[in-house]
Amino acid sequence: MTKSVLFLLIGIGVIFVLYSFFRPQPIVEQPIDTPNATQAPIQAKKMSPNVLVLENGKLVSGPETVTVTEGDTVTFEITADADEEFHLHGYDKIVTLAAGVTQTLSFQADITGRFPYELEQAGSEIGVLEVLPKE
Amino acid sequence: MMKQILVSLLLAVSLAFPRPSFAHAFGISYTLPLPLWMYLYGGGVALAISFVLIGYFFTQKNHSLVTKKWQLPSGFSTVLTHPTLIRILKFISIALFVLLIFSGLFGTKQYDKNINMTFFWVIFVIGFVYFCALFGNLWSVLNPLKLLSRGVVQLFFKRDKPPIIYPEKFGYLPAVVLFLIFIWIELYGQTSPYSLSLFLLFYFFITLHGTILFGEKIWFTYFEFFSVFFGAVSHASILTVEKKKVYFRVPFAGLLTLTITQITLLFFLITMLAATAFDGFRETLTWSRFVFSLPSVFYTPGVLEWLGILGTPLLFFVLYLLTMVLMKVLVKSAHSVKELALAFAPTLIPIIVAYHFAHYFTLLLAQGQYMLRLISDPFGWGWNLFQTAQMPMNAGIIGAAQVWNMQIYSILFGHIAAVFLSHIIAMQIYPTHKKAMLSQLPMLVLMVGYTILGLWLLAQPMTTG
């Protein structure tokens, strides 16, 4: 029985060593002008707006994938050529669009994951918001 | 009587499957691809732990823990096996089945507002699979198709023996075929609440006719693919019932009691694994690029779909057989390749369960929550029976980092269980310890291969849609 326990401990040890080896080191940003200050954590950023232009239910201008880090503020500026409903899954944000009128959607990305956004009337998926964990 | 059966069968077949127009498959899981470092870490662990296990088996010859059972306190056994409880559960099962059909036929056409889509594709196809993998084959007891068919046969078709004798040499092939059709429906059928109800009704008709023609035992062994599926994964369960007593055992230990004698069942298991693998693969950029590079003749509707659905199990089967051939060549024992293939077939099941969990559990968490809303408004008519119809859904119920951890550790757990099980089987079938250990080298390559593939699939960037 003790041999089994020994092997179990070896196994756990192996997993632990591999984890420490493969895990990327956390990045910290040092404030440049205060060398004696303690390391500051990564600041949540307010990202520049993602401008989406939609025609006939398709994305003609703007990113298909928006990638941010947890805690960042995300902004979308959406214009469609027809009356539409923009729906961001997961966050369940709905923006009613009138033809030709630009609407702005801004929120803090506090849930991590991969969230598609689509136009409800056309039934088409136009892109994806990826919110990466802070790690 | 046969004529009447055939006529009604044809009527059932003539039900059309309308294709709805919404763009994406049912259920969204918000899963991010596995980061590269986690993929490498997972692969590294799989390899390293496999060697630790080899070392363990080299020195340890007694594995009684794996065959041990611990009886639950008699109070639990009495409650869990109580006939009244089982009768109630059977009633609920039939009632749910009827509800799913009615809500699809008469309820809202919006797929996320109708209870049948979420209940069938998420709670049943995903959740109930995990429930049975953990606690045992409740499907064989509660299968509404079986209960209803049995009722009809006992009322109208009572006879000494069924009219058609099934040639058992065909084995599980009917289940394999029906399962492949189901996979197509799952991946490409774009079911709506309405078409899902039609599918369920149609499948019930086939089951009923099959039970009448071949008898319940044959039909639910070789034809009803959910029964084969649940039967396979239930061998992983930690609970087992013997003579109305409930026992607790080590997870996956039940696989040691599973003796597979038919190649067709091995093929069904391979198809189970291949189905999950292909579902993951077709969402990757690699598949998209592959599709793009093909000549346009492949773009005929259905060609690529069936290429994937049939090609993946065939590929996995070939790789598995190759491993068995290698094993025979290496060990030079009296066992034929077929005998080896059947003996080691149970080792596929931990990998099947692990792959399935890693790919689908997030969908269960994200979409399964909607059940809380749907019980208040099953038909999507604006009801609010339990005041939960507008309950907020929590997309962040589990963060991306936790998802990744659960994914790699479930794949690794399946891998370790499979390697462990494979060693024990080897020691059972080979005359010497040395031969048993030698036989595990090709097995190791196969298992590490499956694990790396499983992790790779999870790490791939996804195409939108």
mmCIF file of N, CA, C and O in Angstrom, chain B residues 19 23-27 121 183-190 274-291 304-309 312 359-360 363 453 456-458 460-465:
data_model
loop_
_atom_site.group_PDB
_atom_site.id
_atom_site.type_symbol
_atom_site.label_atom_id
_atom_site.label_comp_id
_atom_site.label_asym_id
_atom_site.label_seq_id
_atom_site.Cartn_x
_atom_site.Cartn_y
_atom_site.Cartn_z
ATOM 1 N N ARG B 19 -36.141 22.835 -43.012
ATOM 2 C CA ARG B 19 -34.905 23.436 -42.533
ATOM 3 C C ARG B 19 -35.122 24.884 -42.173
ATOM 4 O O ARG B 19 -35.423 25.685 -43.019
ATOM 5 N N ALA B 23 -28.982 31.138 -38.283
ATOM 6 C CA ALA B 23 -27.611 30.948 -38.738
ATOM 7 C C ALA B 23 -26.787 29.950 -37.935
ATOM 8 O O ALA B 23 -26.045 29.169 -38.494
ATOM 9 N N HIS B 24 -26.859 29.982 -36.615
ATOM 10 C CA HIS B 24 -25.899 29.176 -35.875
ATOM 11 C C HIS B 24 -26.514 27.968 -35.194
ATOM 12 O O HIS B 24 -27.712 27.888 -34.986
ATOM 13 N N ALA B 25 -25.645 27.039 -34.851
ATOM 14 C CA ALA B 25 -26.077 25.814 -34.187
ATOM 15 C C ALA B 25 -26.615 26.141 -32.811
ATOM 16 O O ALA B 25 -26.399 27.217 -32.291
ATOM 17 N N PHE B 26 -27.293 25.208 -32.189
ATOM 18 C CA PHE B 26 -27.938 25.518 -30.934
ATOM 19 C C PHE B 26 -26.939 25.617 -29.787
ATOM 20 O O PHE B 26 -26.075 24.806 -29.622
ATOM 21 N N GLY B 27 -27.099 26.616 -28.999
ATOM 22 C CA GLY B 27 -26.307 26.722 -27.784
ATOM 23 C C GLY B 27 -24.958 27.360 -28.030
ATOM 24 O O GLY B 27 -24.232 27.010 -28.940
ATOM 25 N N TRP B 121 -31.069 18.983 -26.219
ATOM 26 C CA TRP B 121 -29.667 19.099 -26.640
ATOM 27 C C TRP B 121 -28.697 19.371 -25.509
ATOM 28 O O TRP B 121 -27.509 19.082 -25.614
ATOM 29 N N ILE B 183 -25.713 11.976 -35.401
ATOM 30 C CA ILE B 183 -24.587 12.906 -35.403
ATOM 31 C C ILE B 183 -24.769 13.938 -36.506
ATOM 32 O O ILE B 183 -24.539 15.137 -36.297
ATOM 33 N N TRP B 184 -25.206 13.485 -37.683
ATOM 34 C CA TRP B 184 -25.431 14.426 -38.766
ATOM 35 C C TRP B 184 -26.486 15.455 -38.364
ATOM 36 O O TRP B 184 -26.327 16.651 -38.588
ATOM 37 N N ILE B 185 -27.568 14.964 -37.747
ATOM 38 C CA ILE B 185 -28.632 15.874 -37.314
ATOM 39 C C ILE B 185 -28.080 16.859 -36.288
ATOM 40 O O ILE B 185 -28.361 18.053 -36.324
ATOM 41 N N GLU B 186 -27.237 16.359 -35.387
ATOM 42 C CA GLU B 186 -26.691 17.207 -34.333
ATOM 43 C C GLU B 186 -25.771 18.282 -34.907
ATOM 44 O O GLU B 186 -25.833 19.436 -34.505
ATOM 45 N N LEU B 187 -24.921 17.899 -35.870
ATOM 46 C CA LEU B 187 -23.933 18.839 -36.389
ATOM 47 C C LEU B 187 -24.460 19.699 -37.536
ATOM 48 O O LEU B 187 -24.079 20.855 -37.661
ATOM 49 N N TYR B 188 -25.309 19.134 -38.369
ATOM 50 C CA TYR B 188 -25.722 19.845 -39.578
ATOM 51 C C TYR B 188 -27.231 19.980 -39.752
ATOM 52 O O TYR B 188 -27.688 20.634 -40.661
ATOM 53 N N GLY B 189 -27.992 19.351 -38.895
ATOM 54 C CA GLY B 189 -29.434 19.314 -39.071
ATOM 55 C C GLY B 189 -30.119 20.620 -38.757
ATOM 56 O O GLY B 189 -31.229 20.861 -39.189
ATOM 57 N N GLN B 190 -29.433 21.494 -38.023
ATOM 58 C CA GLN B 190 -30.007 22.793 -37.639
ATOM 59 C C GLN B 190 -31.449 22.642 -37.181
ATOM 60 O O GLN B 190 -32.358 23.232 -37.746
ATOM 61 N N ALA B 274 -14.963 9.568 -32.125
ATOM 62 C CA ALA B 274 -14.747 10.312 -33.365
ATOM 63 C C ALA B 274 -15.763 11.438 -33.519
ATOM 64 O O ALA B 274 -15.437 12.512 -34.034
ATOM 65 N N ALA B 275 -16.984 11.211 -33.067
ATOM 66 C CA ALA B 275 -18.029 12.232 -33.205
ATOM 67 C C ALA B 275 -17.651 13.499 -32.438
ATOM 68 O O ALA B 275 -17.757 14.609 -32.960
ATOM 69 N N THR B 276 -17.192 13.332 -31.195
ATOM 70 C CA THR B 276 -16.779 14.494 -30.403
ATOM 71 C C THR B 276 -15.565 15.151 -31.038
ATOM 72 O O THR B 276 -15.493 16.378 -31.150
ATOM 73 N N ALA B 277 -14.613 14.317 -31.478
ATOM 74 C CA ALA B 277 -13.401 14.868 -32.083
ATOM 75 C C ALA B 277 -13.745 15.660 -33.337
ATOM 76 O O ALA B 277 -13.239 16.766 -33.543
ATOM 77 N N PHE B 278 -14.617 15.114 -34.195
ATOM 78 C CA PHE B 278 -14.954 15.817 -35.425
ATOM 79 C C PHE B 278 -15.731 17.099 -35.146
ATOM 80 O O PHE B 278 -15.537 18.116 -35.810
ATOM 81 N N ASP B 279 -16.605 17.066 -34.169
ATOM 82 C CA ASP B 279 -17.351 18.262 -33.823
ATOM 83 C C ASP B 279 -16.389 19.386 -33.445
ATOM 84 O O ASP B 279 -16.562 20.536 -33.836
ATOM 85 N N GLY B 280 -15.345 19.020 -32.689
ATOM 86 C CA GLY B 280 -14.338 20.014 -32.339
ATOM 87 C C GLY B 280 -13.536 20.436 -33.556
ATOM 88 O O GLY B 280 -13.252 21.612 -33.755
ATOM 89 N N PHE B 281 -13.197 19.484 -34.389
ATOM 90 C CA PHE B 281 -12.325 19.758 -35.528
ATOM 91 C C PHE B 281 -12.973 20.659 -36.564
ATOM 92 O O PHE B 281 -12.329 21.528 -37.158
ATOM 93 N N ARG B 282 -14.284 20.474 -36.804
ATOM 94 C CA ARG B 282 -14.911 21.250 -37.862
ATOM 95 C C ARG B 282 -15.064 22.718 -37.492
ATOM 96 O O ARG B 282 -15.385 23.533 -38.324
ATOM 97 N N GLU B 283 -14.789 23.087 -36.240
ATOM 98 C CA GLU B 283 -14.860 24.489 -35.845
ATOM 99 C C GLU B 283 -13.502 25.163 -35.958
ATOM 100 O O GLU B 283 -13.351 26.330 -35.650
ATOM 101 N N THR B 284 -12.483 24.392 -36.355
ATOM 102 C CA THR B 284 -11.135 24.958 -36.386
ATOM 103 C C THR B 284 -10.796 25.568 -37.740
ATOM 104 O O THR B 284 -11.383 25.224 -38.763
ATOM 105 N N LEU B 285 -9.774 26.448 -37.715
ATOM 106 C CA LEU B 285 -9.291 27.067 -38.948
ATOM 107 C C LEU B 285 -8.691 26.006 -39.865
ATOM 108 O O LEU B 285 -8.766 26.114 -41.086
ATOM 109 N N THR B 286 -8.069 24.974 -39.254
ATOM 110 C CA THR B 286 -7.435 23.915 -40.048
ATOM 111 C C THR B 286 -8.447 23.241 -40.956
ATOM 112 O O THR B 286 -8.198 23.010 -42.144
ATOM 113 N N TRP B 287 -9.629 22.951 -40.417
ATOM 114 C CA TRP B 287 -10.694 22.341 -41.225
ATOM 115 C C TRP B 287 -11.143 23.316 -42.313
ATOM 116 O O TRP B 287 -11.305 22.925 -43.466
ATOM 117 N N SER B 288 -11.308 24.589 -41.927
ATOM 118 C CA SER B 288 -11.736 25.583 -42.917
ATOM 119 C C SER B 288 -10.757 25.658 -44.066
ATOM 120 O O SER B 288 -11.149 25.703 -45.225
ATOM 121 N N ARG B 289 -9.466 25.672 -43.726
ATOM 122 C CA ARG B 289 -8.439 25.760 -44.777
ATOM 123 C C ARG B 289 -8.445 24.513 -45.642
ATOM 124 O O ARG B 289 -8.282 24.585 -46.853
ATOM 125 N N PHE B 290 -8.651 23.357 -44.995
ATOM 126 C CA PHE B 290 -8.704 22.098 -45.728
ATOM 127 C C PHE B 290 -9.875 22.113 -46.710
ATOM 128 O O PHE B 290 -9.718 21.755 -47.884
ATOM 129 N N VAL B 291 -11.025 22.552 -46.223
ATOM 130 C CA VAL B 291 -12.217 22.626 -47.061
ATOM 131 C C VAL B 291 -11.974 23.552 -48.247
ATOM 132 O O VAL B 291 -12.331 23.248 -49.381
ATOM 133 N N LEU B 304 -19.023 16.997 -47.885
ATOM 134 C CA LEU B 304 -18.041 17.279 -46.840
ATOM 135 C C LEU B 304 -18.522 16.807 -45.484
ATOM 136 O O LEU B 304 -17.752 16.300 -44.674
ATOM 137 N N GLU B 305 -19.814 17.015 -45.242
ATOM 138 C CA GLU B 305 -20.386 16.634 -43.956
ATOM 139 C C GLU B 305 -20.187 15.151 -43.708
ATOM 140 O O GLU B 305 -19.686 14.735 -42.675
ATOM 141 N N TRP B 306 -20.552 14.344 -44.716
ATOM 142 C CA TRP B 306 -20.426 12.898 -44.534
ATOM 143 C C TRP B 306 -18.978 12.440 -44.597
ATOM 144 O O TRP B 306 -18.607 11.457 -43.963
ATOM 145 N N LEU B 307 -18.155 13.183 -45.328
ATOM 146 C CA LEU B 307 -16.715 12.889 -45.359
ATOM 147 C C LEU B 307 -16.160 12.942 -43.944
ATOM 148 O O LEU B 307 -15.430 12.069 -43.493
ATOM 149 N N GLY B 308 -16.553 13.984 -43.227
ATOM 150 C CA GLY B 308 -16.091 14.145 -41.862
ATOM 151 C C GLY B 308 -16.715 13.130 -40.920
ATOM 152 O O GLY B 308 -16.021 12.487 -40.138
ATOM 153 N N ILE B 309 -18.034 12.993 -41.015
ATOM 154 C CA ILE B 309 -18.745 12.137 -40.068
ATOM 155 C C ILE B 309 -18.360 10.666 -40.240
ATOM 156 O O ILE B 309 -18.283 9.921 -39.270
ATOM 157 N N THR B 312 -13.836 10.338 -39.959
ATOM 158 C CA THR B 312 -13.184 10.383 -38.647
ATOM 159 C C THR B 312 -13.250 9.036 -37.922
ATOM 160 O O THR B 312 -12.219 8.551 -37.441
ATOM 161 N N HIS B 359 -15.295 19.053 -24.103
ATOM 162 C CA HIS B 359 -15.893 19.831 -25.193
ATOM 163 C C HIS B 359 -17.251 20.414 -24.869
ATOM 164 O O HIS B 359 -17.608 21.452 -25.393
ATOM 165 N N TYR B 360 -18.020 19.735 -24.039
ATOM 166 C CA TYR B 360 -19.419 20.150 -23.904
ATOM 167 C C TYR B 360 -19.859 20.663 -22.537
ATOM 168 O O TYR B 360 -20.950 21.199 -22.417
ATOM 169 N N LEU B 363 -21.089 24.207 -22.352
ATOM 170 C CA LEU B 363 -22.406 24.428 -22.936
ATOM 171 C C LEU B 363 -23.485 24.098 -21.909
ATOM 172 O O LEU B 363 -24.498 24.795 -21.795
ATOM 173 N N LEU B 453 -4.207 15.056 -29.276
ATOM 174 C CA LEU B 453 -5.249 15.492 -30.205
ATOM 175 C C LEU B 453 -6.358 16.220 -29.450
ATOM 176 O O LEU B 453 -6.815 17.286 -29.868
ATOM 177 N N TRP B 456 -5.092 19.555 -28.496
ATOM 178 C CA TRP B 456 -4.908 20.380 -29.691
ATOM 179 C C TRP B 456 -6.239 20.959 -30.150
ATOM 180 O O TRP B 456 -6.340 22.142 -30.484
ATOM 181 N N LEU B 457 -7.273 20.096 -30.163
ATOM 182 C CA LEU B 457 -8.603 20.551 -30.577
ATOM 183 C C LEU B 457 -9.084 21.697 -29.700
ATOM 184 O O LEU B 457 -9.673 22.657 -30.175
ATOM 185 N N LEU B 458 -8.810 21.600 -28.400
ATOM 186 C CA LEU B 458 -9.261 22.645 -27.486
ATOM 187 C C LEU B 458 -8.462 23.926 -27.647
ATOM 188 O O LEU B 458 -8.925 25.002 -27.282
ATOM 189 N N GLN B 460 -7.269 25.139 -30.545
ATOM 190 C CA GLN B 460 -7.372 25.766 -31.862
ATOM 191 C C GLN B 460 -8.194 27.038 -31.851
ATOM 192 O O GLN B 460 -9.231 27.091 -31.212
ATOM 193 N N PRO B 461 -7.735 28.044 -32.598
ATOM 194 C CA PRO B 461 -8.574 29.242 -32.750
ATOM 195 C C PRO B 461 -9.819 28.844 -33.517
ATOM 196 O O PRO B 461 -9.749 28.040 -34.445
ATOM 197 N N MET B 462 -10.929 29.413 -33.121
ATOM 198 C CA MET B 462 -12.181 29.020 -33.742
ATOM 199 C C MET B 462 -12.542 29.938 -34.886
ATOM 200 O O MET B 462 -12.227 31.129 -34.857
ATOM 201 N N THR B 463 -13.236 29.374 -35.871
ATOM 202 C CA THR B 463 -13.785 30.227 -36.926
ATOM 203 C C THR B 463 -15.114 30.740 -36.418
ATOM 204 O O THR B 463 -15.780 30.080 -35.649
ATOM 205 N N THR B 464 -15.498 31.914 -36.802
ATOM 206 C CA THR B 464 -16.772 32.448 -36.288
ATOM 207 C C THR B 464 -17.917 31.680 -36.924
ATOM 208 O O THR B 464 -17.820 31.211 -38.038
ATOM 209 N N GLY B 465 -19.017 31.541 -36.176
ATOM 210 C CA GLY B 465 -20.205 30.884 -36.706
ATOM 211 C C GLY B 465 -20.253 29.408 -36.418
ATOM 212 O O GLY B 465 -19.451 28.864 -35.731
#
